[in-house]
mmCIF file of C-alpha atoms in Angstrom:
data_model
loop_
_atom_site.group_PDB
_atom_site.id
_atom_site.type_symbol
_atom_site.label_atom_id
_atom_site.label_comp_id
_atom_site.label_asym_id
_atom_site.label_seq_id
_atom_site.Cartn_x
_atom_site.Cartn_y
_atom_site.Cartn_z
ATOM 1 C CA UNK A 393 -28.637 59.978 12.877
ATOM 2 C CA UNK A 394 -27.860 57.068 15.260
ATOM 3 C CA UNK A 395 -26.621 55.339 12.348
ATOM 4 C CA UNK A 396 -24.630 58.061 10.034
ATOM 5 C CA UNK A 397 -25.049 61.155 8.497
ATOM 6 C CA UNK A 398 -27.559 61.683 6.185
ATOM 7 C CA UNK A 399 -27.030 64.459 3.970
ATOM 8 C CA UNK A 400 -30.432 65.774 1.818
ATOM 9 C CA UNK A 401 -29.682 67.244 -1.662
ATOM 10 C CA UNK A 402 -32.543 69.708 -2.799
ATOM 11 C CA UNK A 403 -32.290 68.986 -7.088
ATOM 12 C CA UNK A 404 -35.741 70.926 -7.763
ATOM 13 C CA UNK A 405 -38.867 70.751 -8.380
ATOM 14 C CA UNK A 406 -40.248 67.310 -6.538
ATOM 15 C CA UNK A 407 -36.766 65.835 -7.053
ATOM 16 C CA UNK A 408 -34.503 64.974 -4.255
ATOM 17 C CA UNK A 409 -31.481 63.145 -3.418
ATOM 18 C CA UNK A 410 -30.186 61.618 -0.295
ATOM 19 C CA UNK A 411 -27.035 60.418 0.973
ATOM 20 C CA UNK A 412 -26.989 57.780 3.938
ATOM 21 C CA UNK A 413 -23.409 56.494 4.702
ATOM 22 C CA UNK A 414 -22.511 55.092 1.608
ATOM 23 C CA UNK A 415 -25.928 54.635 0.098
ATOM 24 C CA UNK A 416 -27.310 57.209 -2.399
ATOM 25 C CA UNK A 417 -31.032 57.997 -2.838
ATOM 26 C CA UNK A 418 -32.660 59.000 -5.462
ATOM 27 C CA UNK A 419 -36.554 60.676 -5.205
ATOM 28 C CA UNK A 420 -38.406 61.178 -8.356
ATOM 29 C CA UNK A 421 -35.233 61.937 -10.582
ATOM 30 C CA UNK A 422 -36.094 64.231 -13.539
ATOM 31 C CA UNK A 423 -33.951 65.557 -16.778
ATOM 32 C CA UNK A 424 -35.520 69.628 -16.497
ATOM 33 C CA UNK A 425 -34.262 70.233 -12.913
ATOM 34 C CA UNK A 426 -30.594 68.306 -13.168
ATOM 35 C CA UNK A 427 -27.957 66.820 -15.263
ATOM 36 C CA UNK A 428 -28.273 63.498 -14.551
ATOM 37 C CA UNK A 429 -24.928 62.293 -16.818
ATOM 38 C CA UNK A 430 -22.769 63.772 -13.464
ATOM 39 C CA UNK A 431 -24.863 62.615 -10.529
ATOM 40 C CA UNK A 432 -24.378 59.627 -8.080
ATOM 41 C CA UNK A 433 -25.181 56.053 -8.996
ATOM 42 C CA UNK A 434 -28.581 55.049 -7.207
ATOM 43 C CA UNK A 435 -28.449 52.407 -4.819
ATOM 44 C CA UNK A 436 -32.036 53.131 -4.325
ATOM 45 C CA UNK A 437 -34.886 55.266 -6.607
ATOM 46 C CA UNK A 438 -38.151 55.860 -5.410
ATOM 47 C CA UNK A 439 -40.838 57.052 -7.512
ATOM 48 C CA UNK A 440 -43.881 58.588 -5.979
ATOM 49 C CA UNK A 441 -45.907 58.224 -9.126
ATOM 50 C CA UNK A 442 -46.263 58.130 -13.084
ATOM 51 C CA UNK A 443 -46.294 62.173 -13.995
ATOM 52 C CA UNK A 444 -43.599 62.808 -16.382
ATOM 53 C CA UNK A 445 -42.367 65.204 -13.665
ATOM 54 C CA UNK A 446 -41.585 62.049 -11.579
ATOM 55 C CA UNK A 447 -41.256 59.119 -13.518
ATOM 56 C CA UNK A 448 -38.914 60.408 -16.271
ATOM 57 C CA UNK A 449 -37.039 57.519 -17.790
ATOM 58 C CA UNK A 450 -34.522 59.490 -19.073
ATOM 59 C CA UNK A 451 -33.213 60.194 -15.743
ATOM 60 C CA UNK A 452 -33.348 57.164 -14.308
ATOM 61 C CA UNK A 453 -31.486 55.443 -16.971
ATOM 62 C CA UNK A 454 -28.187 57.835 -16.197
ATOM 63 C CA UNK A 455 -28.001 56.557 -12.554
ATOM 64 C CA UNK A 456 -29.593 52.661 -12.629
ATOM 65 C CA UNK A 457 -27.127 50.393 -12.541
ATOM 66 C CA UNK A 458 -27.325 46.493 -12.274
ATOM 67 C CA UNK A 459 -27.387 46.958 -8.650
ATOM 68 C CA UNK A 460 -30.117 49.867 -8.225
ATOM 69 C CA UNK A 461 -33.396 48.622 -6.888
ATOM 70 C CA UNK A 462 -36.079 50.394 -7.921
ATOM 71 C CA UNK A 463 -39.800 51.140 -5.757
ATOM 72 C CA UNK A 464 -42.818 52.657 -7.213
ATOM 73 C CA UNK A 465 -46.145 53.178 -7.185
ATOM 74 C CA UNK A 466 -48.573 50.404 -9.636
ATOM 75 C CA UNK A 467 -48.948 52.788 -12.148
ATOM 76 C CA UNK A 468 -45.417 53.205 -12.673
ATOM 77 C CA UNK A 469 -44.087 49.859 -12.895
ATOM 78 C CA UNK A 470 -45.540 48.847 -16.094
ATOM 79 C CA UNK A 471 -42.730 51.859 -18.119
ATOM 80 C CA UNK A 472 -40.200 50.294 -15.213
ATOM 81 C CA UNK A 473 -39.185 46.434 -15.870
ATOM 82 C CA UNK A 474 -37.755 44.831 -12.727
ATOM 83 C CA UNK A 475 -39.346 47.728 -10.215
ATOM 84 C CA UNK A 476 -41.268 46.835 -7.084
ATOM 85 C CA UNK A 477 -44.134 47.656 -6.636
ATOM 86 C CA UNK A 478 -45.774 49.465 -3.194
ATOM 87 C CA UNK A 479 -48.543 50.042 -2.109
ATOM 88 C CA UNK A 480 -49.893 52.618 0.482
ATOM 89 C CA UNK A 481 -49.225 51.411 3.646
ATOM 90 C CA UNK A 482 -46.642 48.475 2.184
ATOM 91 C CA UNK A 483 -42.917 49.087 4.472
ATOM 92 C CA UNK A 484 -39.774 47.506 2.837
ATOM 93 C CA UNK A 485 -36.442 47.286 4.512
ATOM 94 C CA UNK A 486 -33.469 48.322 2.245
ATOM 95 C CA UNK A 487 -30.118 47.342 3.562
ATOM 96 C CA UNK A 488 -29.879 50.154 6.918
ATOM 97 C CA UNK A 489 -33.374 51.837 6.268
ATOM 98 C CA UNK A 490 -37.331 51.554 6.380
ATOM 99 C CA UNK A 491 -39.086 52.753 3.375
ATOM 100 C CA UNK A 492 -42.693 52.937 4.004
ATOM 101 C CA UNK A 493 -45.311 54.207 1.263
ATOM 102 C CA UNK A 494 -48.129 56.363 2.240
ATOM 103 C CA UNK A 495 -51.058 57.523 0.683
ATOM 104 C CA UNK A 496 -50.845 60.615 -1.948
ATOM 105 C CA UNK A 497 -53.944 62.244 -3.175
ATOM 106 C CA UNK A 498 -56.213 65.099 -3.949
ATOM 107 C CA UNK A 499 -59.566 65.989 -2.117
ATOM 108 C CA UNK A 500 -60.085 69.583 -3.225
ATOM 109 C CA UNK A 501 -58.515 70.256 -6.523
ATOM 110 C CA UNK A 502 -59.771 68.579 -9.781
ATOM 111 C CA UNK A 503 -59.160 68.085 -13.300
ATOM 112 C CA UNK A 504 -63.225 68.371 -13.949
ATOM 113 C CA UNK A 505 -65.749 67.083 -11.129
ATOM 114 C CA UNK A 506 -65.241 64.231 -9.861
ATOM 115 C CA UNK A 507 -61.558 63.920 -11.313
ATOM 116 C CA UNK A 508 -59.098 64.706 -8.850
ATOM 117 C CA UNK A 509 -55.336 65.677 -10.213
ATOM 118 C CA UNK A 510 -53.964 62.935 -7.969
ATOM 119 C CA UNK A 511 -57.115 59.939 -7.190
ATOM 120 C CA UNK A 512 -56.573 58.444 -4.008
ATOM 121 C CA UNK A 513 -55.089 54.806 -4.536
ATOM 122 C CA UNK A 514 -52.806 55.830 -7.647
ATOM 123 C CA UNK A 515 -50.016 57.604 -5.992
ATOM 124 C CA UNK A 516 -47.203 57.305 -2.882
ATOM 125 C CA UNK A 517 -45.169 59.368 -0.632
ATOM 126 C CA UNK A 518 -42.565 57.809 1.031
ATOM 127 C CA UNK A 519 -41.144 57.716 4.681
ATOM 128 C CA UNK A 520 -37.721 57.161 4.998
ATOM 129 C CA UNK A 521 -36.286 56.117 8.406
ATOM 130 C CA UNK A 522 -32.592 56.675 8.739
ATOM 131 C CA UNK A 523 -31.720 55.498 11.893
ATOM 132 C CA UNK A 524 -33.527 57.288 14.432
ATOM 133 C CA UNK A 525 -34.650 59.799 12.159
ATOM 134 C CA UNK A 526 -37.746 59.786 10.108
ATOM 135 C CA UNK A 527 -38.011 62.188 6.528
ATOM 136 C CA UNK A 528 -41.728 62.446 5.241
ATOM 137 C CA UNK A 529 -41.505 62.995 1.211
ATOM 138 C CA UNK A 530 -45.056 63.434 0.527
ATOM 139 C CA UNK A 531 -45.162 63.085 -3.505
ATOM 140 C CA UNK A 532 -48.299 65.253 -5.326
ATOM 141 C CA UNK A 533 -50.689 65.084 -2.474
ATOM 142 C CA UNK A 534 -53.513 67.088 -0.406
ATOM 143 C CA UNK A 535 -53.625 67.982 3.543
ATOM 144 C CA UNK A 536 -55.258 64.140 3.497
ATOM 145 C CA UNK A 537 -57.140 62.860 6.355
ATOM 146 C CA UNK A 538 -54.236 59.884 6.615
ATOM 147 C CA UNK A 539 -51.728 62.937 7.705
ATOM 148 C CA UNK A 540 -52.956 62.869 11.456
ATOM 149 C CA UNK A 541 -51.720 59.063 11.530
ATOM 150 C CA UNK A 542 -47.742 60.244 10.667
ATOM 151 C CA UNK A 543 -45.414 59.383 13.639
ATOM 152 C CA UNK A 544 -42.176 60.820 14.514
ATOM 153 C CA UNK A 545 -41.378 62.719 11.621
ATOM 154 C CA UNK A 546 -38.041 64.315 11.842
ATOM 155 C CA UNK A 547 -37.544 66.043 7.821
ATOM 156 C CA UNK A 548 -40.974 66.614 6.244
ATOM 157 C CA UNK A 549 -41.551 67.923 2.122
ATOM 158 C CA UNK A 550 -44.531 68.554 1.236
ATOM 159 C CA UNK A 551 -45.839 70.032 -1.886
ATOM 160 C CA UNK A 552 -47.361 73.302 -2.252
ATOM 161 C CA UNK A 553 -47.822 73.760 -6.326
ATOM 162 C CA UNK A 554 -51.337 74.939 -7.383
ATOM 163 C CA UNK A 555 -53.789 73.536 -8.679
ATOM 164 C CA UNK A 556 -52.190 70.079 -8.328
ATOM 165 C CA UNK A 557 -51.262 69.919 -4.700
ATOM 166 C CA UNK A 558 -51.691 72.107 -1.612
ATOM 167 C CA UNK A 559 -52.007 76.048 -0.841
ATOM 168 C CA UNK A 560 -49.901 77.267 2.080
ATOM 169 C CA UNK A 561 -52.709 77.083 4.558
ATOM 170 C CA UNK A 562 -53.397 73.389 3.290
ATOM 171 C CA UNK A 563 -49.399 72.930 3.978
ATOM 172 C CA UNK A 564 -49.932 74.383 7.357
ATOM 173 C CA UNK A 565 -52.739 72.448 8.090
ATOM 174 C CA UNK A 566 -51.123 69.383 7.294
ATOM 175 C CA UNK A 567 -47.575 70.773 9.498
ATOM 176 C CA UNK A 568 -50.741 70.955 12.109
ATOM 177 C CA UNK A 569 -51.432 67.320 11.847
ATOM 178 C CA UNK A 570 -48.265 65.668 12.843
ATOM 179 C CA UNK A 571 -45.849 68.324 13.612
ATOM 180 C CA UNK A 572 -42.914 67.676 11.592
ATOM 181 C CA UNK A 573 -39.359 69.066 13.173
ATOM 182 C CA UNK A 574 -38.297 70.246 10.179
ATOM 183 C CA UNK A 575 -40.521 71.742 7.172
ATOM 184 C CA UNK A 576 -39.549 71.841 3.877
ATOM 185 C CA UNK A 577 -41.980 73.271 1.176
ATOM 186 C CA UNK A 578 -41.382 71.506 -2.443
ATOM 187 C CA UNK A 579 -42.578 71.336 -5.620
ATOM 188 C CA UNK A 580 -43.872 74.791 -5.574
ATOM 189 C CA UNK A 581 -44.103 76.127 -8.939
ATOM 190 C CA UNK A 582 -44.855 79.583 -8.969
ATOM 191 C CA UNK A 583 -46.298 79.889 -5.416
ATOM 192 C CA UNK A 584 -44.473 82.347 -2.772
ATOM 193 C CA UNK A 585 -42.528 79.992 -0.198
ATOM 194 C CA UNK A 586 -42.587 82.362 2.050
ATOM 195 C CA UNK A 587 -46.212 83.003 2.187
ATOM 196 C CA UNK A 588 -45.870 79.773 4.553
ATOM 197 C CA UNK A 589 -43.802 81.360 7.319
ATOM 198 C CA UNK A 590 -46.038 83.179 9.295
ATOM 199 C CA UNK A 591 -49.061 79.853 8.958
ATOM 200 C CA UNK A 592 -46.825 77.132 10.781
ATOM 201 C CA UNK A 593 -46.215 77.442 14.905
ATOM 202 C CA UNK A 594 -42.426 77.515 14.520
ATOM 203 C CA UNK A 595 -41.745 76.672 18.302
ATOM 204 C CA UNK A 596 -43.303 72.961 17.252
ATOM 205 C CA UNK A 597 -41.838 73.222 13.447
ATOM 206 C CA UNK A 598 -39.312 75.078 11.686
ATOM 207 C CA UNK A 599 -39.730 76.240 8.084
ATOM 208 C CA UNK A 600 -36.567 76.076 5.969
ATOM 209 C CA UNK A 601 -37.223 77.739 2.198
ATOM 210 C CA UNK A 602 -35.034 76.210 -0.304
ATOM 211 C CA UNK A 603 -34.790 76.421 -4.652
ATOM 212 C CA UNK A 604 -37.781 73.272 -5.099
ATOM 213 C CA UNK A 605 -39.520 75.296 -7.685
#
């Protein structure tokens, strides 16, 4: 970036870890998909929203230090004392980066009628910007209406786990809205990653398949 190298570390699952200069970022940390006694102290921990597979306490504990600051989603903060709260749409600045939180929600898929996995409201993703470069982390979300409005994204994750978040087509409709330069598909349970490939115009963005099972 125009201000350092940012290195992104793919934990698993709808966990991620990023490391800006001397800054360390931690995305929805959870116990199942790492050992969190040998990871990097957090300067920063985002949580997208209050699922046990991305609040987990546990995990967060092993890296907080006096020093962490801590955003979230409403939800969240009441199991995290000291945490700030965003909401959609809120930006805070963080030493050398933006963090902006976005909306994350289902349209389609639905715990009974009318009872979406994800309501719209409860949830985040979060933008990132890291100099000149922007990284989308989209949390448990749909191919949401709010996706055409994303500017500029360098790094995007979104999810593709079913029935909680997105099918491939949904994921390549959403690549559709704002053309990320970089696609990568997380938090994908059991679904084929590569099913995505041939859905996404790769001359606008490229598809990289990592281990975010």
């Amino acid at each position: 970036t125009t201000k350092g190298v940012a290195e992104l570390w793919f934990i698993g699952h709808g966990t991620l870890m990023i490391k800006f200069n001397d800054m360390v970022i931690h995305i929805d940390p959870y116990s199942s998909v790492g050992d969190y006694q040998n990871f990097p102290e957090a300067d920063l921990i985002l949580v997208t929203h209050q699922h046990g597979d991305h609040l987990d306490l546990k995990a967060i504990e092993k890296i907080k230090t006096e020093r962490t600051r801590i955003y979230c989603n409403k939800l969240s903060s009441d199991k995290l004392p000291g945490a700030e709260v965003m909401h959609n749409g809120e930006v805070k600045q963080f030493k050398d980066i933006t963090v902006e939180a976005v909306p994350a929600y289902n349209i389609k898929h639905e715990r009974s009628p009318g009872n979406p996995f994800h309501p719209k409201g409860d949830g985040n993703g979060y933008i990132i910007t890291l100099g000149d470069k922007r990284v989308y982390i989209a949390g448990d979300t749909e191919n949401i209406p709010e996706m055409e409005g994303l500017k500029d994204i360098y790094v995007a994750f979104l999810p593709m786990n079913l029935p909680y978040t997105m099918t491939p087509e949904m994921v390549a409709e959403a690549a559709k809205m704002f053309n990320p330069r970089i696609l990568y598909p997380y938090h994908y349970g059991n679904t084929d990653a590569k099913l995505l490939l041939p859905l996404v115009d790769d001359k606008k963005t490229e598809v990289r398949i990592r281990d975010l099972k």
